């Protein structure tokens, strides 16, 4: 089990970080009192490996209990857990600006105002800053650049962290609401009107051979593959973690299923994680 403890200055972007880690498959808890960490780890271990990556946000909101955090991290490490401390920071000017924009109150009450509270918090977190395995200054970061930085730290080089869902559907049953990209293949000859293929589907080789025997359909498939090879890395760079590609024909049984299967094969060969759905294949 791998632990990531996220801490740092209020307003530095911890919420965005924890959301990203959650999208990566981390089990995340915000505002965990440090004293509960040992018992919490015992509970997760008892689940028998269901939670392999855990991220906890622990910051100034827990008050004086924050002083126990480094001790609890050491306990985790001595117990054999891989534990990493990530500290998020930003300069005073940026933090003041963010608080003014969001109109949120700083967790520390300081009679001298917001800037004084920020300086007080920075002093209270100094030991955590020094002990951190990774420090990210988010002062100049956009959402995209922050995600990119987190990928450099946490994402394995051989993992895209993008799940691609390729869906075949029938237009006569309605458009899929969750599709990011939709392609219409009704312009190609329909196997439904071939007696020996009518009751088969795009999962059958005979139907696939028929659909792709037409040069226009074969050319479309190659162009679709090329387009996806070009676009998917751009989605990954943007930080997208789920992409749904919907391919539709009239009934969602022959042409769309054929194209869906062929595109999925291509994407899997490119080492992407691909799920395939035939939304309407069982409908009459």
CSV table of C-alpha atoms in Angstrom, one decimal:
chain,number,residue,atom,x,y,z
A,1,UNK,CA,0.0,0.0,0.0
A,2,UNK,CA,1.3,3.4,-1.0
A,3,UNK,CA,0.5,6.5,0.9
A,4,UNK,CA,0.6,10.1,-0.3
A,5,UNK,CA,0.2,12.7,2.4
A,6,UNK,CA,-0.8,16.1,0.8
A,7,UNK,CA,-0.1,19.1,2.9
A,8,UNK,CA,0.9,22.7,2.5
A,9,UNK,CA,-0.4,26.3,2.4
A,10,UNK,CA,-4.2,27.0,2.4
A,11,UNK,CA,-5.1,28.1,-1.0
A,12,UNK,CA,-2.2,26.4,-2.7
A,13,UNK,CA,-4.3,23.9,-4.7
A,14,UNK,CA,-4.7,20.8,-2.4
A,15,UNK,CA,-8.3,20.3,-3.5
A,16,UNK,CA,-7.3,20.1,-7.2
A,17,UNK,CA,-4.5,17.7,-6.4
A,18,UNK,CA,-6.7,15.4,-4.4
A,19,UNK,CA,-9.2,15.3,-7.2
A,20,UNK,CA,-6.5,14.4,-9.7
A,21,UNK,CA,-5.2,11.6,-7.4
A,22,UNK,CA,-8.7,10.3,-7.0
A,23,UNK,CA,-9.0,10.2,-10.8
A,24,UNK,CA,-5.8,8.2,-10.9
A,25,UNK,CA,-7.4,5.5,-8.6
A,26,UNK,CA,-6.3,6.7,-5.2
A,27,UNK,CA,-8.5,6.3,-2.2
A,28,UNK,CA,-8.7,9.9,-0.9
A,29,UNK,CA,-9.7,11.4,2.4
A,30,UNK,CA,-9.6,15.2,3.1
A,31,UNK,CA,-8.8,16.6,6.5
A,32,UNK,CA,-7.7,13.4,8.3
A,33,UNK,CA,-6.4,13.9,11.9
A,34,UNK,CA,-2.9,12.4,12.0
A,35,UNK,CA,-3.6,10.4,15.1
A,36,UNK,CA,-6.1,8.3,13.2
A,37,UNK,CA,-3.5,7.2,10.5
A,38,UNK,CA,-2.3,4.0,12.2
A,39,UNK,CA,-5.8,2.7,12.8
A,40,UNK,CA,-6.9,3.7,9.4
A,41,UNK,CA,-4.0,1.9,7.7
A,42,UNK,CA,-4.9,-1.3,9.7
A,43,UNK,CA,-8.5,-1.1,8.5
A,44,UNK,CA,-7.4,-0.7,4.8
A,45,UNK,CA,-4.9,-3.5,5.1
A,46,UNK,CA,-7.6,-5.8,6.5
A,47,UNK,CA,-9.6,-5.3,3.2
A,48,UNK,CA,-6.9,-7.5,1.6
A,49,UNK,CA,-5.3,-5.2,-1.0
A,50,UNK,CA,-8.4,-3.4,-2.3
A,51,UNK,CA,-6.9,0.0,-1.6
A,52,UNK,CA,-3.3,0.0,-3.0
A,53,UNK,CA,-2.9,3.8,-3.3
A,54,UNK,CA,-4.1,6.1,-0.6
A,55,UNK,CA,-4.0,9.9,-0.5
A,56,UNK,CA,-4.6,11.9,2.7
A,57,UNK,CA,-4.9,15.7,2.9
A,58,UNK,CA,-3.7,16.9,6.3
A,59,UNK,CA,-3.2,20.6,6.8
A,60,UNK,CA,-3.6,23.4,9.3
A,61,UNK,CA,-7.4,22.7,9.6
A,62,UNK,CA,-6.6,19.9,12.1
A,63,UNK,CA,-5.1,22.5,14.5
A,64,UNK,CA,-2.4,21.5,16.9
A,65,UNK,CA,-2.8,17.8,15.8
A,66,UNK,CA,-0.7,18.8,12.8
A,67,UNK,CA,2.4,18.6,15.0
A,68,UNK,CA,1.9,14.8,15.1
A,69,UNK,CA,2.0,14.3,11.4
A,70,UNK,CA,5.8,13.7,10.9
A,71,UNK,CA,5.7,11.2,13.8
A,72,UNK,CA,2.8,9.3,12.2
A,73,UNK,CA,4.5,9.3,8.8
A,74,UNK,CA,7.6,7.7,10.4
A,75,UNK,CA,5.3,5.1,12.0
A,76,UNK,CA,3.9,4.2,8.6
A,77,UNK,CA,7.4,3.9,7.1
A,78,UNK,CA,8.6,1.7,10.0
A,79,UNK,CA,5.5,-0.5,9.4
A,80,UNK,CA,6.7,-1.1,5.8
A,81,UNK,CA,4.4,1.3,4.0
A,82,UNK,CA,5.6,3.4,1.1
A,83,UNK,CA,4.8,6.9,2.3
A,84,UNK,CA,5.4,10.2,0.4
A,85,UNK,CA,4.9,13.7,1.7
A,86,UNK,CA,3.8,16.2,-0.9
A,87,UNK,CA,3.9,19.9,0.0
A,88,UNK,CA,2.0,22.5,-2.0
A,89,UNK,CA,3.1,26.1,-1.8
A,90,UNK,CA,2.5,29.5,-3.4
A,91,UNK,CA,3.8,32.9,-2.7
A,92,UNK,CA,2.0,35.3,-0.4
A,93,UNK,CA,0.8,37.6,-3.2
A,94,UNK,CA,-0.8,34.7,-5.1
A,95,UNK,CA,-2.5,33.3,-1.9
A,96,UNK,CA,-3.9,36.7,-1.0
A,97,UNK,CA,-5.2,37.1,-4.6
A,98,UNK,CA,-6.9,33.6,-4.5
A,99,UNK,CA,-8.6,34.3,-1.2
A,100,UNK,CA,-9.9,37.6,-2.5
A,101,UNK,CA,-11.2,35.9,-5.6
A,102,UNK,CA,-13.0,33.1,-3.8
A,103,UNK,CA,-14.0,35.2,-0.8
A,104,UNK,CA,-13.2,32.3,1.5
A,105,UNK,CA,-12.0,32.8,5.1
A,106,UNK,CA,-8.5,31.6,6.0
A,107,UNK,CA,-8.5,28.7,8.5
A,108,UNK,CA,-6.4,30.7,10.9
A,109,UNK,CA,-8.0,33.6,12.7
A,110,UNK,CA,-5.5,36.4,12.9
A,111,UNK,CA,-6.6,39.9,14.1
A,112,UNK,CA,-4.0,41.5,11.9
A,113,UNK,CA,-5.7,40.3,8.7
A,114,UNK,CA,-5.3,37.8,5.9
A,115,UNK,CA,-1.6,38.4,5.1
A,116,UNK,CA,-0.7,37.9,8.7
A,117,UNK,CA,-2.6,34.6,8.8
A,118,UNK,CA,-0.7,33.4,5.8
A,119,UNK,CA,2.6,34.2,7.3
A,120,UNK,CA,1.6,32.6,10.5
A,121,UNK,CA,0.6,29.4,8.7
A,122,UNK,CA,3.8,29.4,6.7
A,123,UNK,CA,5.8,29.4,10.0
A,124,UNK,CA,3.7,26.6,11.5
A,125,UNK,CA,4.3,24.4,8.4
A,126,UNK,CA,8.0,25.1,8.1
A,127,UNK,CA,9.0,21.6,9.4
A,128,UNK,CA,6.7,19.9,7.0
A,129,UNK,CA,8.1,22.0,4.2
A,130,UNK,CA,11.6,20.9,5.1
A,131,UNK,CA,10.6,17.2,5.4
A,132,UNK,CA,8.6,17.0,2.2
A,133,UNK,CA,9.6,14.5,-0.5
A,134,UNK,CA,8.2,16.8,-3.2
A,135,UNK,CA,7.4,20.5,-3.2
A,136,UNK,CA,5.2,22.1,-5.8
A,137,UNK,CA,4.9,25.9,-6.0
A,138,UNK,CA,1.6,26.5,-7.7
A,139,UNK,CA,1.9,30.3,-8.0
A,140,UNK,CA,2.2,30.3,-11.7
A,141,UNK,CA,0.4,27.0,-12.4
A,142,UNK,CA,-2.8,26.6,-14.4
A,143,UNK,CA,-4.9,23.6,-13.8
A,144,UNK,CA,-3.3,21.9,-16.8
A,145,UNK,CA,0.3,22.6,-15.8
A,146,UNK,CA,-0.4,21.4,-12.2
A,147,UNK,CA,-1.8,18.1,-13.6
A,148,UNK,CA,1.3,17.8,-15.8
A,149,UNK,CA,3.6,18.3,-12.8
A,150,UNK,CA,1.7,15.7,-10.8
A,151,UNK,CA,2.0,13.3,-13.7
A,152,UNK,CA,5.8,13.7,-13.6
A,153,UNK,CA,5.8,12.8,-10.0
A,154,UNK,CA,3.2,10.1,-9.7
A,155,UNK,CA,2.4,8.6,-13.2
A,156,UNK,CA,4.5,5.7,-14.4
A,157,UNK,CA,6.1,6.2,-17.7
A,158,UNK,CA,4.3,3.2,-19.1
A,159,UNK,CA,0.9,4.3,-18.1
A,160,UNK,CA,-1.3,6.7,-20.0
A,161,UNK,CA,-3.8,7.2,-17.1
A,162,UNK,CA,-6.6,7.6,-19.7
A,163,UNK,CA,-9.5,5.1,-20.0
A,164,UNK,CA,-10.9,5.0,-23.5
A,165,UNK,CA,-14.5,3.8,-24.0
A,166,UNK,CA,-15.4,2.8,-27.5
A,167,UNK,CA,-19.2,2.4,-28.0
A,168,UNK,CA,-21.3,1.1,-30.8
A,169,UNK,CA,-24.9,2.4,-30.9
A,170,UNK,CA,-27.9,2.8,-33.1
A,171,UNK,CA,-29.1,6.2,-34.1
A,172,UNK,CA,-32.7,5.1,-34.1
A,173,UNK,CA,-32.4,4.5,-30.4
A,174,UNK,CA,-31.0,8.0,-29.7
A,175,UNK,CA,-27.6,9.6,-29.3
A,176,UNK,CA,-25.4,8.5,-26.3
A,177,UNK,CA,-25.4,11.3,-23.8
A,178,UNK,CA,-21.9,10.6,-22.4
A,179,UNK,CA,-20.0,10.6,-25.8
A,180,UNK,CA,-17.1,12.9,-26.3
A,181,UNK,CA,-16.7,12.1,-30.0
A,182,UNK,CA,-19.4,10.7,-32.2
A,183,UNK,CA,-18.9,9.2,-35.7
A,184,UNK,CA,-21.7,8.3,-38.1
A,185,UNK,CA,-21.1,5.2,-40.3
A,186,UNK,CA,-24.6,5.0,-41.8
A,187,UNK,CA,-23.1,6.1,-45.1
A,188,UNK,CA,-21.7,2.6,-45.8
A,189,UNK,CA,-23.6,-0.4,-47.2
A,190,UNK,CA,-25.8,-2.1,-44.6
A,191,UNK,CA,-25.3,-5.8,-44.0
A,192,UNK,CA,-28.9,-5.8,-42.6
A,193,UNK,CA,-30.1,-6.1,-46.2
A,194,UNK,CA,-28.0,-9.2,-46.9
A,195,UNK,CA,-30.1,-12.2,-46.0
A,196,UNK,CA,-27.2,-14.3,-44.7
A,197,UNK,CA,-25.9,-11.4,-42.6
A,198,UNK,CA,-29.1,-9.9,-41.3
A,199,UNK,CA,-29.2,-11.9,-38.1
A,200,UNK,CA,-25.4,-11.7,-37.4
A,201,UNK,CA,-23.5,-8.8,-35.9
A,202,UNK,CA,-20.3,-6.9,-36.3
A,203,UNK,CA,-18.7,-9.4,-33.9
A,204,UNK,CA,-19.0,-12.0,-36.7
A,205,UNK,CA,-16.2,-12.2,-39.2
A,206,UNK,CA,-18.6,-12.5,-42.1
A,207,UNK,CA,-20.1,-9.1,-41.3
A,208,UNK,CA,-16.7,-7.5,-40.7
A,209,UNK,CA,-15.5,-8.8,-44.0
A,210,UNK,CA,-18.6,-7.5,-45.8
A,211,UNK,CA,-18.4,-4.0,-44.2
A,212,UNK,CA,-14.7,-3.5,-44.9
A,213,UNK,CA,-14.9,-5.0,-48.4
A,214,UNK,CA,-16.0,-1.5,-49.6
A,215,UNK,CA,-13.1,0.8,-50.1
A,216,UNK,CA,-14.9,3.8,-48.6
A,217,UNK,CA,-15.4,2.0,-45.3
A,218,UNK,CA,-11.9,0.7,-45.2
A,219,UNK,CA,-10.5,4.2,-46.0
A,220,UNK,CA,-12.8,5.7,-43.3
A,221,UNK,CA,-11.4,3.2,-40.7
A,222,UNK,CA,-7.8,4.0,-41.5
A,223,UNK,CA,-8.5,7.8,-41.3
A,224,UNK,CA,-10.4,7.2,-38.0
A,225,UNK,CA,-7.4,5.4,-36.6
A,226,UNK,CA,-5.0,8.1,-37.7
A,227,UNK,CA,-7.2,10.8,-36.2
A,228,UNK,CA,-7.4,9.0,-32.8
A,229,UNK,CA,-3.6,8.4,-32.8
A,230,UNK,CA,-3.2,12.2,-33.3
A,231,UNK,CA,-5.9,13.4,-30.8
A,232,UNK,CA,-5.6,11.0,-27.9
A,233,UNK,CA,-2.1,12.2,-26.8
A,234,UNK,CA,-3.5,15.7,-26.9
A,235,UNK,CA,-6.3,14.7,-24.5
A,236,UNK,CA,-3.7,13.0,-22.2
A,237,UNK,CA,-1.6,16.2,-22.2
A,238,UNK,CA,-4.6,18.2,-21.3
A,239,UNK,CA,-5.2,15.9,-18.3
A,240,UNK,CA,-8.3,14.1,-19.5
A,241,UNK,CA,-8.8,10.7,-17.7
A,242,UNK,CA,-11.8,9.3,-19.6
A,243,UNK,CA,-12.7,9.5,-23.3
A,244,UNK,CA,-15.8,8.0,-24.9
A,245,UNK,CA,-15.8,7.5,-28.6
A,246,UNK,CA,-19.2,6.6,-30.0
A,247,UNK,CA,-19.7,5.0,-33.5
A,248,UNK,CA,-23.3,4.8,-34.7
A,249,UNK,CA,-25.2,3.1,-37.5
A,250,UNK,CA,-28.9,2.7,-37.9
A,251,UNK,CA,-29.5,-0.1,-35.5
A,252,UNK,CA,-26.2,-0.4,-33.7
A,253,UNK,CA,-25.7,-4.0,-34.7
A,254,UNK,CA,-23.5,-4.4,-37.9
A,255,UNK,CA,-21.5,-1.4,-39.2
A,256,UNK,CA,-21.0,0.4,-35.9
A,257,UNK,CA,-20.0,-2.8,-34.1
A,258,UNK,CA,-17.5,-3.6,-36.8
A,259,UNK,CA,-15.9,-0.2,-36.7
A,260,UNK,CA,-15.9,-0.2,-32.9
A,261,UNK,CA,-14.1,-3.6,-32.8
A,262,UNK,CA,-11.5,-2.5,-35.3
A,263,UNK,CA,-10.8,0.8,-33.6
A,264,UNK,CA,-10.5,-0.9,-30.2
A,265,UNK,CA,-8.0,-3.3,-31.6
A,266,UNK,CA,-5.9,-0.5,-32.9
A,267,UNK,CA,-6.0,1.4,-29.6
A,268,UNK,CA,-5.1,-1.6,-27.6
A,269,UNK,CA,-2.2,-2.3,-29.9
A,270,UNK,CA,-1.1,1.3,-29.0
A,271,UNK,CA,-1.1,0.2,-25.3
A,272,UNK,CA,-4.2,2.2,-24.3
A,273,UNK,CA,-6.7,0.9,-21.8
A,274,UNK,CA,-9.9,0.3,-23.8
A,275,UNK,CA,-13.4,-0.7,-22.8
A,276,UNK,CA,-15.9,-1.7,-25.5
A,277,UNK,CA,-19.7,-1.4,-25.3
A,278,UNK,CA,-22.3,-2.5,-27.8
A,279,UNK,CA,-25.2,-0.4,-26.5
A,280,UNK,CA,-28.0,-1.6,-28.8
A,281,UNK,CA,-26.7,-4.9,-30.2
A,282,UNK,CA,-29.4,-6.9,-28.5
A,283,UNK,CA,-32.4,-4.8,-29.6
A,284,UNK,CA,-34.8,-6.0,-32.2
